Coordinates of C-alpha atoms in Angstrom, one line a residue:
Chain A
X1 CA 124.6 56.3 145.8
X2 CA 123.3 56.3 142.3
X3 CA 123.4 59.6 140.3
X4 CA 119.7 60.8 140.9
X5 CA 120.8 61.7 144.3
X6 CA 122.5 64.3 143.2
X7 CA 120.2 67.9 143.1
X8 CA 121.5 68.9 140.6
X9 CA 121.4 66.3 138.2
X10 CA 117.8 65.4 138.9
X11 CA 117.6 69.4 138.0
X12 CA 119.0 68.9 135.0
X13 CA 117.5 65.5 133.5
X14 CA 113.6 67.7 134.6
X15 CA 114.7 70.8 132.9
X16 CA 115.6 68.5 129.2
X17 CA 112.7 66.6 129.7
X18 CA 110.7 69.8 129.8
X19 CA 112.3 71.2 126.9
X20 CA 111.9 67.8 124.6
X21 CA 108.3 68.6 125.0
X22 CA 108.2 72.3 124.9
X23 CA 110.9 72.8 122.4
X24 CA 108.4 71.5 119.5
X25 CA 105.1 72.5 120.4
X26 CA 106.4 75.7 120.9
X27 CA 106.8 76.0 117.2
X28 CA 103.7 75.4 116.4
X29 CA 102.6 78.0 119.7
X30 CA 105.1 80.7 117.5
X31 CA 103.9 79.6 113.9
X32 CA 100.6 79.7 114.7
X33 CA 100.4 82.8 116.6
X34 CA 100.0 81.8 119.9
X35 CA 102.0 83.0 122.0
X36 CA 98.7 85.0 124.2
X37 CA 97.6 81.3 124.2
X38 CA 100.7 79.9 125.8
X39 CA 100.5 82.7 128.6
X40 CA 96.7 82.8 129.1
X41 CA 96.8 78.7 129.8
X42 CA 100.1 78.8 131.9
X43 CA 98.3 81.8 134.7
X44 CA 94.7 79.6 134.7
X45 CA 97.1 76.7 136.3
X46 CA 97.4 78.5 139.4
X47 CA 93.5 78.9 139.6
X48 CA 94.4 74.5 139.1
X49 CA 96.9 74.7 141.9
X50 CA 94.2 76.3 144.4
X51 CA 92.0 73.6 143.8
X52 CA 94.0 71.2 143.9
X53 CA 95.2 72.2 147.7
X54 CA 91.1 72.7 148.3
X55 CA 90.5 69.6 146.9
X56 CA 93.2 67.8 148.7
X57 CA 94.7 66.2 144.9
X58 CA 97.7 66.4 143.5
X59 CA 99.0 69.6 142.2
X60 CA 99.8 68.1 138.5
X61 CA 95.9 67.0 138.4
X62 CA 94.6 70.1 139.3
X63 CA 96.8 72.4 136.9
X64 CA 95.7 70.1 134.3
X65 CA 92.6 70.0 134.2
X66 CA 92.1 73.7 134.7
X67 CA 94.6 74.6 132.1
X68 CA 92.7 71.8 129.7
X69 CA 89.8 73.5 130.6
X70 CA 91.2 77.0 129.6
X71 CA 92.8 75.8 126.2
X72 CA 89.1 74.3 125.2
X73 CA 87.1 77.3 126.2
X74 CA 89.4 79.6 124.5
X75 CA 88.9 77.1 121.6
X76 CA 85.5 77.3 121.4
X77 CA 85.0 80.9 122.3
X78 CA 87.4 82.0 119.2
X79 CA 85.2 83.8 116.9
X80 CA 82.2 84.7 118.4
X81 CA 82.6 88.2 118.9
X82 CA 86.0 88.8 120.5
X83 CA 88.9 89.2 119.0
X84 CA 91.5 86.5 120.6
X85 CA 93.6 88.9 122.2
X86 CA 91.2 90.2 123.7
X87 CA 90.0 87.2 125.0
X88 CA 92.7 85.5 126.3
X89 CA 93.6 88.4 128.5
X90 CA 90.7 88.1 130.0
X91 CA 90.7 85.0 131.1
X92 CA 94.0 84.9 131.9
X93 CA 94.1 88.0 133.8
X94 CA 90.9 87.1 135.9
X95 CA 91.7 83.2 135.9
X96 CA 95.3 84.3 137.9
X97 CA 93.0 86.4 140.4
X98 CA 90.5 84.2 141.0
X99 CA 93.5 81.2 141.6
X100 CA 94.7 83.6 143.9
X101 CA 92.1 84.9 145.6
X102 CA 91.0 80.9 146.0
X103 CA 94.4 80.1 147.0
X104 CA 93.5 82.5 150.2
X105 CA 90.7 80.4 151.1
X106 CA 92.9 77.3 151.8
X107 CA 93.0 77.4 155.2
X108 CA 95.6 75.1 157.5
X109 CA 98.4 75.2 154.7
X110 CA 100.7 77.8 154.0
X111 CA 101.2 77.9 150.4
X112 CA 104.0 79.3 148.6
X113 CA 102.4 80.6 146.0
X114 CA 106.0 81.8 144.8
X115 CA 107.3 77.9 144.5
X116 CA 104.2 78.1 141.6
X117 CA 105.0 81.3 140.0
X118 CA 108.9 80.7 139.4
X119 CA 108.8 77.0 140.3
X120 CA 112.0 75.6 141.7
X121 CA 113.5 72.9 139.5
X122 CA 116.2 72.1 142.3
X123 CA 113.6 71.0 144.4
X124 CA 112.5 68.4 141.7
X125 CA 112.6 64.8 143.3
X126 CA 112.6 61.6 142.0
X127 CA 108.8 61.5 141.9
X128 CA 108.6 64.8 140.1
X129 CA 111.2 63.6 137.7
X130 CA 109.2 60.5 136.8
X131 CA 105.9 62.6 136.5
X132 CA 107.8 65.2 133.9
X133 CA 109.4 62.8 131.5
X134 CA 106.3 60.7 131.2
X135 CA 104.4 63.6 130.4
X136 CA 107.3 64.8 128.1
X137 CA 106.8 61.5 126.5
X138 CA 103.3 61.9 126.5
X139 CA 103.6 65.6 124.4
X140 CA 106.4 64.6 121.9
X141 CA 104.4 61.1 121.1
X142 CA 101.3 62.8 120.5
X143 CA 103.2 65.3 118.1
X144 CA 105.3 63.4 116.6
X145 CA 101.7 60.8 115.5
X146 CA 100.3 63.7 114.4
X147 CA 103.2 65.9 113.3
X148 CA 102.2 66.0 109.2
X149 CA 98.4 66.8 110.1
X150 CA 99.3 69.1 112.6
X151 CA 101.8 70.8 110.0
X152 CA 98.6 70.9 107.2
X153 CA 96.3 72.6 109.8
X154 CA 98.5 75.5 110.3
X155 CA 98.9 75.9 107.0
X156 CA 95.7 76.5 106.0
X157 CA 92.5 75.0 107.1
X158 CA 90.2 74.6 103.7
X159 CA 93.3 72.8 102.5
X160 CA 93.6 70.8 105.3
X161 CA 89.8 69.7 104.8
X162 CA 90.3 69.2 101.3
X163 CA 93.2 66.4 102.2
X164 CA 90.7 65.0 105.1
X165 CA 92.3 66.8 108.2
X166 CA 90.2 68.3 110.6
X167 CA 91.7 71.4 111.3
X168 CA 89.0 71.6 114.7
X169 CA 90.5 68.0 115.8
X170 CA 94.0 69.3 115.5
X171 CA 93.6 72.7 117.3
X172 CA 92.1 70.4 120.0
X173 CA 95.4 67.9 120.1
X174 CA 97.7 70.9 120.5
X175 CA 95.3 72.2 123.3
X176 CA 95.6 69.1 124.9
X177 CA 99.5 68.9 124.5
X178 CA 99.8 73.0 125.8
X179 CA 98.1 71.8 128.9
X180 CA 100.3 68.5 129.8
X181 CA 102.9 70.7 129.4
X182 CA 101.8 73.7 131.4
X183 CA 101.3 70.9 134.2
X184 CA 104.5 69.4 133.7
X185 CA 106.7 72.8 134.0
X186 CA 104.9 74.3 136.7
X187 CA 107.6 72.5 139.0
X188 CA 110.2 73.4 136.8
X189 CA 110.0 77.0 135.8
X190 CA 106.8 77.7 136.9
X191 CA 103.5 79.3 135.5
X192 CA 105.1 83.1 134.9
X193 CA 107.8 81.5 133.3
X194 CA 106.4 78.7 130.9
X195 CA 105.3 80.5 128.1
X196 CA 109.2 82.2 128.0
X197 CA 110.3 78.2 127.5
X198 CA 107.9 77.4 124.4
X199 CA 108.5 80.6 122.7
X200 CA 112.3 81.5 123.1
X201 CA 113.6 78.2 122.1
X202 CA 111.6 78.0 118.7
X203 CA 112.2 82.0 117.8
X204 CA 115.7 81.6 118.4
X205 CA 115.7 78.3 116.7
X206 CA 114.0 79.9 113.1
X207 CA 116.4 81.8 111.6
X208 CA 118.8 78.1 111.3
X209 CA 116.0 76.3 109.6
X210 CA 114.9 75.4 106.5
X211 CA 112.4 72.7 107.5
X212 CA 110.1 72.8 110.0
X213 CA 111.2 69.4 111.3
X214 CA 115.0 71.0 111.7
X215 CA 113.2 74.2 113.8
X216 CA 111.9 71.4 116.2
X217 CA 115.4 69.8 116.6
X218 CA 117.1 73.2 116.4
X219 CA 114.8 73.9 119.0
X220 CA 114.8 71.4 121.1
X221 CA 119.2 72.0 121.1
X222 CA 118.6 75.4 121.9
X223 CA 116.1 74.8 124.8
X224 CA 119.0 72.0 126.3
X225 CA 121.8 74.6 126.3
X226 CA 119.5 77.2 128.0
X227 CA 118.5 74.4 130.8
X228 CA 122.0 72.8 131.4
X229 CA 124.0 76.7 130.7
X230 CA 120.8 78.5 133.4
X231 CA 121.1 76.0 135.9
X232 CA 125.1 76.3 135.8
X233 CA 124.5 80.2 135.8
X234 CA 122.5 80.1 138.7
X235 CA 124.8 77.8 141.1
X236 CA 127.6 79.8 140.3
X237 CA 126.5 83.3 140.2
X238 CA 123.7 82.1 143.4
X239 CA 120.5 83.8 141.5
X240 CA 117.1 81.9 140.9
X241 CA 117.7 78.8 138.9
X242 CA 113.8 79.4 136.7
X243 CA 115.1 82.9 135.4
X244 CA 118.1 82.4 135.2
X245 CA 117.5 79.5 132.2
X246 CA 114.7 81.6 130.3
X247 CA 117.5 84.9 130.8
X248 CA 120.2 82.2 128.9
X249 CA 117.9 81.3 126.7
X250 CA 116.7 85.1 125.7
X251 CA 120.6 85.8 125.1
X252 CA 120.7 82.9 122.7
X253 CA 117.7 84.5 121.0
X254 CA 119.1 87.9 121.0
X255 CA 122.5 85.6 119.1
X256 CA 120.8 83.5 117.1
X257 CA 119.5 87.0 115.3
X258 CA 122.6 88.5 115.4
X259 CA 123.8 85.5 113.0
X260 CA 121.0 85.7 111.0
X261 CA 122.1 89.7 110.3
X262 CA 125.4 88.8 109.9
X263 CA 124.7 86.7 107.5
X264 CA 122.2 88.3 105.2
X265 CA 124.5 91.1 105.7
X266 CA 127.9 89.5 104.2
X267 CA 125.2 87.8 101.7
X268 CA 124.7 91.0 100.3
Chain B
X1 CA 79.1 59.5 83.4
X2 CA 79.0 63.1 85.2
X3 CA 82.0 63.6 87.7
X4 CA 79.6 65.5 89.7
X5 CA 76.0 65.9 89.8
X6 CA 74.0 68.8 91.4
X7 CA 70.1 68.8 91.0
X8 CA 68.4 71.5 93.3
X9 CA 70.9 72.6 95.3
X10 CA 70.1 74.9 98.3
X11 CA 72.2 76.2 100.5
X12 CA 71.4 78.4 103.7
X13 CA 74.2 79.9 106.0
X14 CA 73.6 81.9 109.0
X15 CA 69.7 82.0 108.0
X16 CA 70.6 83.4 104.5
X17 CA 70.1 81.6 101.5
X18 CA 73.1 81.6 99.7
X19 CA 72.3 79.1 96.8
X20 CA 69.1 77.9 95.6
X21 CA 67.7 75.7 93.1
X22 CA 71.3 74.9 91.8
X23 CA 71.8 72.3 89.3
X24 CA 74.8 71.4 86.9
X25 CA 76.7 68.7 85.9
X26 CA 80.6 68.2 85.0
X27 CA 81.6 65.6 82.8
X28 CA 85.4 64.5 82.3
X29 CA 87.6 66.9 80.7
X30 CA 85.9 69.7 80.6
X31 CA 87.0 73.2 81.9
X32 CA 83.9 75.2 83.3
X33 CA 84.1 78.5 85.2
X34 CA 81.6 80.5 87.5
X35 CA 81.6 83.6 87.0
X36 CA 79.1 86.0 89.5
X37 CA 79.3 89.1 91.6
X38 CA 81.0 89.4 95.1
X39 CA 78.1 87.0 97.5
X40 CA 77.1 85.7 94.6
X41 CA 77.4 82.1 96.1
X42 CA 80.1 81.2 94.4
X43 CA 83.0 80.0 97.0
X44 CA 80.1 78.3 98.7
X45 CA 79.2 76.3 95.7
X46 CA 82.8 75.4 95.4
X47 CA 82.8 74.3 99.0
X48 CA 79.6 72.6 98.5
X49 CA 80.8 70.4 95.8
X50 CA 84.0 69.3 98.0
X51 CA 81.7 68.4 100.5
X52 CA 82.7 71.2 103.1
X53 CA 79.5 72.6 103.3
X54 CA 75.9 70.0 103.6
X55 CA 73.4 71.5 101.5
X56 CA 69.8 72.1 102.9
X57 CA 68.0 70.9 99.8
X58 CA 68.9 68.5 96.9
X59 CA 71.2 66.2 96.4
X60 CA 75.1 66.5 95.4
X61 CA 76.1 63.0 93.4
X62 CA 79.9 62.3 93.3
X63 CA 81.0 59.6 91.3
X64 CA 82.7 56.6 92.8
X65 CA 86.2 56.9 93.8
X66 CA 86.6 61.0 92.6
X67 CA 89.3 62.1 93.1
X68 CA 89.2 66.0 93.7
X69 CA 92.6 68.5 93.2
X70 CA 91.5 71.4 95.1
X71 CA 94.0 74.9 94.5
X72 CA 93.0 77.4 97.5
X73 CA 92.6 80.9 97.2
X74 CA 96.0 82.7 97.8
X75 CA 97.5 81.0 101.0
X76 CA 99.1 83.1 103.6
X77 CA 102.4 81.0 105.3
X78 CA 103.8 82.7 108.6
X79 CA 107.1 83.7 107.5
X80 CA 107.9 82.3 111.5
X81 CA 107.4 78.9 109.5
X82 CA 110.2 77.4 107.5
X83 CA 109.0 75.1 105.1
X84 CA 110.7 74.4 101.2
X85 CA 108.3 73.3 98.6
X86 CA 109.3 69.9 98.5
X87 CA 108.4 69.6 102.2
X88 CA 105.1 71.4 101.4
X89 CA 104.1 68.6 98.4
X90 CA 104.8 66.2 101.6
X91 CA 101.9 67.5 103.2
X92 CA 99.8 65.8 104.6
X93 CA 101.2 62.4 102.6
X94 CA 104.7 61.9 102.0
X95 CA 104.8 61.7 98.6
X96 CA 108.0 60.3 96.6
X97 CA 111.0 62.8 95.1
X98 CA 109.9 61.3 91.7
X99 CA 106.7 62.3 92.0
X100 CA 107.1 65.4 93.6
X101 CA 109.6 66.1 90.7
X102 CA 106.6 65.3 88.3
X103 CA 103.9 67.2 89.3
X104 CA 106.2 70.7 89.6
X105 CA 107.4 69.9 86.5
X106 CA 103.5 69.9 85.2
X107 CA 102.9 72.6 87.1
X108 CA 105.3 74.8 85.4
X109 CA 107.5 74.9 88.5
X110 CA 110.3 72.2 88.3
X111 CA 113.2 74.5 89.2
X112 CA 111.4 75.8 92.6
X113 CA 111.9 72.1 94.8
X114 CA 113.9 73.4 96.8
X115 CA 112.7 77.0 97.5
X116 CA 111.4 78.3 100.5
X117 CA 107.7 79.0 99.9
X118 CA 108.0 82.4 101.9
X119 CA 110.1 83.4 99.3
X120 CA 108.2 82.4 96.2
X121 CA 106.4 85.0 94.0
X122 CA 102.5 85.2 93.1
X123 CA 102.9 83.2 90.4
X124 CA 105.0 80.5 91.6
X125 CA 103.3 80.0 94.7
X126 CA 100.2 79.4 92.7
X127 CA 102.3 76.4 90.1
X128 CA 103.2 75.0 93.4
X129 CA 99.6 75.0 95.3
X130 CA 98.7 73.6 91.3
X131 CA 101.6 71.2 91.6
X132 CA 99.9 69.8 95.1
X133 CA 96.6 69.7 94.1
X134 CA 98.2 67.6 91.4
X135 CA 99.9 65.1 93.5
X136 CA 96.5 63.4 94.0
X137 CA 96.0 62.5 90.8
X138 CA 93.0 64.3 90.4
X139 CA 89.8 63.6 88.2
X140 CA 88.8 67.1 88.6
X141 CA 91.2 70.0 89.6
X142 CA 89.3 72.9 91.7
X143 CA 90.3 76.6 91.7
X144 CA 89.4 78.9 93.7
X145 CA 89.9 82.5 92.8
X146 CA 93.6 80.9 92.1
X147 CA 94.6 83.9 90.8
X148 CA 93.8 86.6 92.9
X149 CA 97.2 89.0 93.3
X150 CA 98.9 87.7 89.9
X151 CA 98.9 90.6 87.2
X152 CA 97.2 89.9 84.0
X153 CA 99.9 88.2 81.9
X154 CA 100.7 86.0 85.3
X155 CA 97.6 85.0 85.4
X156 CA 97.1 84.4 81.6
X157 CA 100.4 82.6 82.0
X158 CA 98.6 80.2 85.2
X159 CA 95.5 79.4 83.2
X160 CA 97.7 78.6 80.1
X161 CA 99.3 76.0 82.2
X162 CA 95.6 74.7 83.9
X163 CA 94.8 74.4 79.5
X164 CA 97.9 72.2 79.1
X165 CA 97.6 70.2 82.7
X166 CA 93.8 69.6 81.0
X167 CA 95.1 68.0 77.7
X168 CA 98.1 66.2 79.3
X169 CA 95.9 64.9 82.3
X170 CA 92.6 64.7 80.8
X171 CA 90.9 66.1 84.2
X172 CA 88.3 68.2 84.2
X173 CA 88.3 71.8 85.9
X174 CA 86.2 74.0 88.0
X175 CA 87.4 77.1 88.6
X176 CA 85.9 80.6 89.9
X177 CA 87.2 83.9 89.0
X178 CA 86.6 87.5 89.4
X179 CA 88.7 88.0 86.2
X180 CA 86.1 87.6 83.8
X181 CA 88.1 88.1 80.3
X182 CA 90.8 85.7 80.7
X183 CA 88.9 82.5 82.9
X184 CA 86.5 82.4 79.9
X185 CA 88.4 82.8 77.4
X186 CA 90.4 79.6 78.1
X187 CA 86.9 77.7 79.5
X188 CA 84.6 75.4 77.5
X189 CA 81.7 76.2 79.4
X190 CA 80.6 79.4 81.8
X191 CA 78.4 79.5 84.7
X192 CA 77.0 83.1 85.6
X193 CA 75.8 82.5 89.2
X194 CA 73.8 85.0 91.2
X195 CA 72.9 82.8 94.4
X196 CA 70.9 80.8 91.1
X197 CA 71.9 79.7 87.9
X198 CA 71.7 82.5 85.9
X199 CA 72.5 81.4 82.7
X200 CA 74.9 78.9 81.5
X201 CA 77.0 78.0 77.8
X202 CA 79.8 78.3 75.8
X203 CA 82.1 82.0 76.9
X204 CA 80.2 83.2 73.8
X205 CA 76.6 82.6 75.2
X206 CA 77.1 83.8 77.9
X207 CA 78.8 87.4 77.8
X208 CA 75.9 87.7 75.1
X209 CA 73.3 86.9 77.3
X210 CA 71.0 89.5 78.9
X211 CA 71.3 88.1 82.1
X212 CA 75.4 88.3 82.3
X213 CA 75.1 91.8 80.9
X214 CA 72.5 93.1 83.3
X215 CA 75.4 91.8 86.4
X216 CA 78.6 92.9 84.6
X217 CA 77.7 95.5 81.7
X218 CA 78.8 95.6 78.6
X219 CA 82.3 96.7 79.5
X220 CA 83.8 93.2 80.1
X221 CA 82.7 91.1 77.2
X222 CA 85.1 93.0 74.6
X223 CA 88.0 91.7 76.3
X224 CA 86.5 87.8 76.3
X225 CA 89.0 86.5 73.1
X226 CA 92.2 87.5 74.7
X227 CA 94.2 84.2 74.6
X228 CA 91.7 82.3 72.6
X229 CA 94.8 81.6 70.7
X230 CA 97.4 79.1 69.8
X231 CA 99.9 79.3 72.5
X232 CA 103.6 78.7 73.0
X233 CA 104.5 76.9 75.7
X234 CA 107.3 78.6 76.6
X235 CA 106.1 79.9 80.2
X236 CA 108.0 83.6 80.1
X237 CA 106.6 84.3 76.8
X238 CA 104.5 86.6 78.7
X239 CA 105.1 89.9 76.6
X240 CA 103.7 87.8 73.4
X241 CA 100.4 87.0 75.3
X242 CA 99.8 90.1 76.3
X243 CA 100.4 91.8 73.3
X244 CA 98.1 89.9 71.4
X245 CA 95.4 89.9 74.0
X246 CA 95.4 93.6 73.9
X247 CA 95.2 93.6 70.5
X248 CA 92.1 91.7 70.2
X249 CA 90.7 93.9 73.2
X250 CA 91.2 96.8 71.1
X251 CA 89.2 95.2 67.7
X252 CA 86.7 94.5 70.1
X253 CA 85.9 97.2 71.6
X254 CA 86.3 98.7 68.2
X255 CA 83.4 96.0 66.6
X256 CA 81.4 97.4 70.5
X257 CA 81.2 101.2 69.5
X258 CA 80.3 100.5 65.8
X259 CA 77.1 97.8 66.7

């Protein structure tokens, strides 16, 4: 019997390989403002998982592509006479009806639409697992290649033209990275639940770091102690393993700036 | 040979012509400003010349291998973004501590490596966005309304520093400013732009031109010798500046009333 048999590992190994992914590009989600986006690509996927049952493909295909679709049309449509906020909640807002309202079309399966919303990471089997840390692999390769452009583009864009990086190319890359991951968590946390895993992590992880590479790492720390401390939680106080880890990882939030208080106020 | 070449330059955004029939050339060494009134074109002639905007007419001639230092208008960084200045210098390239060390030093900012740029004042911020656009080892430095948000002796103090990074560097600088009395006072040539070339010349041409006076009045040109002096270059002599500049303001204004 090797140790992947065991639920809860398997559980565990997902919910890290989620969070080596999530952990960083959720700084850049929280230092460039966002968060909206985050949420408004998470609710399209189930719009991707009513498809996909439609369509007869796999679930991870399906959220993918809708949520890549999302993150480029809310891309292009960023300037042109609505203001972002208001733009992502509408089409996140309508793209969750219309998945549901789709999703009631599907006839001869009964879907449990609540497995998407809040996920369930001990269900997570071996195939899962493989499909999460490749795409976690995916995500942090694709940052780290383009960590120093991405860094310059969120910085400011006429400075990162004047150094020869396309701030429009890097925008795309992160859109691209927010929708693997979307994909990838949906199992784990699910979609209500995702954008709580790239923001927490990173805003708890700020007021530590000095760098942005340290916020990343700090992070990406912070994001493992809220997988392996949630997933402990949940077995022994029997509640829902998904918000159980984004409630440990909102009380190390609420801690983290509790330090950072302290400390400016014994600095004083 | 010309750093950069512009003959008949037109430019049309959104339908509008923004510049038209634009030509001027920069040779090494040289510090010219443009000077114009708000949507006057200039920001888009700056962007232009880095080759961010294509123009619709004319032709733009860079000479081989330039190597452009471009300073931003003032840069907003998400406090949410922790980031010290010698991380920033990284950015895009790594650069080495040496020269890192270097240009802030030439910049007027050596003690601020390891700062966090949230917490920097106007004025540093600006020596540090200097002390990157210097990194590159620029044949031409490019300002963009760099001082926008400084006071006046800050940014008396800034372009004191762009007069000595010019005669320790020997690259040339562009610059655009709304502060008309100290940018031409430390430039060797001024550019009044009003979507054209309205005129062009020595600080002193130009604020005596009728053109310049019929787009700023004669309220502004008094003020033009403040710092047109021999300078310290001891950076937070900033009360000595400013006393003399005022100074001078007043015997201008002074020689204004009695002509």
């Amino acid at each position: 019997m090797s140790l992947l048999d065991d639920f809860m590992v398997r559980a565990i190994l997902a919910g890290l390989g989620l969070v080596i992914a999530a952990a960083p590009l959720g700084c850049f989600v929280v230092w460039r403002r966002m968060a909206y986006f985050g949420d408004a690509t998470a609710h399209a996927a189930i719009l991707g998982v009513a498809l996909a049952l439609a369509f007869n493909v796999s679930i991870f295909a399906g959220v993918l592509v809708v949520a890549l679709i999302m993150a480029l049309a809310v891309s292009s449509l960023n300037g042109r006479g609505f203001a972002m906020d208001t733009l992502l909640g509408v089409m996140a807002h309508s793209s969750l009806a219309f998945g549901l309202v789709a999703v009631s079309f599907v006839h001869g399966v009964r879907v449990d639409l609540m497995a998407y919303l809040f996920g369930d990471i001990l269900a997570v089997g071996r195939s899962d697992l493989a499909v999460i840390w490749v795409g976690a692999a995916l995500v942090s390769g694709l940052l780290y290649w383009r960590w120093s452009a991405l860094l310059t583009a969120t910085l400011n864009p006429d400075l990162a033209m004047a150094s020869g990086v396309s701030p429009k190319r890097e925008q795309l890359i992160l859109s691209l990275a927010l929708a693997l991951v979307v994909a990838v968590a949906i199992k784990v946390v699910g979609t209500l639940l995702i954008a709580a895993m790239l923001l927490i992590p990173a805003a708890a992880a700020r007021p530590f770091a000095r760098t942005p590479e340290r916020m990343a790492v700090i992070a990406m720390v912070i994001g493992g102690i809220a997988i392996f401390g949630g997933i402990e939680g949940a077995f022994a106080f029997d509640t829902p393993t998904g918000p159980t880890i984004v409630c440990v990882a909102a009380l190390l939030f609420v801690l983290a700036n509790l330090v950072r208080v302290l400390r400016t106020y014994s600095a004083r | 040979m010309s750093l950069i070449t512009l003959v008949n330059v037109n430019v049309r955004l959104g339908g509008r012509t923004v510049l038209e029939d634009v030509s001027l050339a920069l040779e090494p060494g040289e510090i010219v400003t443009i000077v114009g009134p708000n949507g006057s074109g200039k920001s888009t002639l700056l962007r232009t010349i880095i080759g961010a905007i294509k123009p619709s007419g004319g032709t733009v001639l860079r000479k081989k291998g330039l190597k452009i230092g471009y300073v931003p208008q003032k840069l907003h960084i998400d406090p949410t973004l922790p980031l010290t200045v010698r991380r920033f210098l990284s950015l895009p390239k790594r650069v080495s501590n040496d020269a890192a060390h270097a240009a802030l030093h030439d910049a007027g900012a050596g003690h601020l490596c390891h700062h966090q740029m949230t917490d920097l004042s106007g004025g540093q911020f600006q020596r540090v966005l200097l002390a990157r656009a210097l990194l590159s080892k620029p044949d031409l430095l490019i300002l963009d309304e760099a001082t926008q948000g400084l006071d006046q002796p800050g940014s008396a103090d800034f372009y004191t520093q762009i007069e000595s990074v010019r005669r320790d560097k020997g690259c040339a600088v562009l610059m655009v400013s709304h502060e008309l009395h100290v940018v031409m006072a430390a430039s060797d040539r001024v550019i009044c732009l009003n979507g054209h070339v309205c005129c062009h010349g020595t600080p002193e041409h130009v604020a005596s031109a009728p053109e310049y006076r019929a787009l700023f009045g004669n309220g502004t040109h008094g003020a033009l010798a403040l710092y047109r002096h021999e300078h310290s270059h001891d950076h937070c002599d900033h009360d000595h500046a400013h006393q003399i500049g005022a100074h001078q303001i007043g015997e201008h204004a002074h020689e204004d009333q009695s002509a």
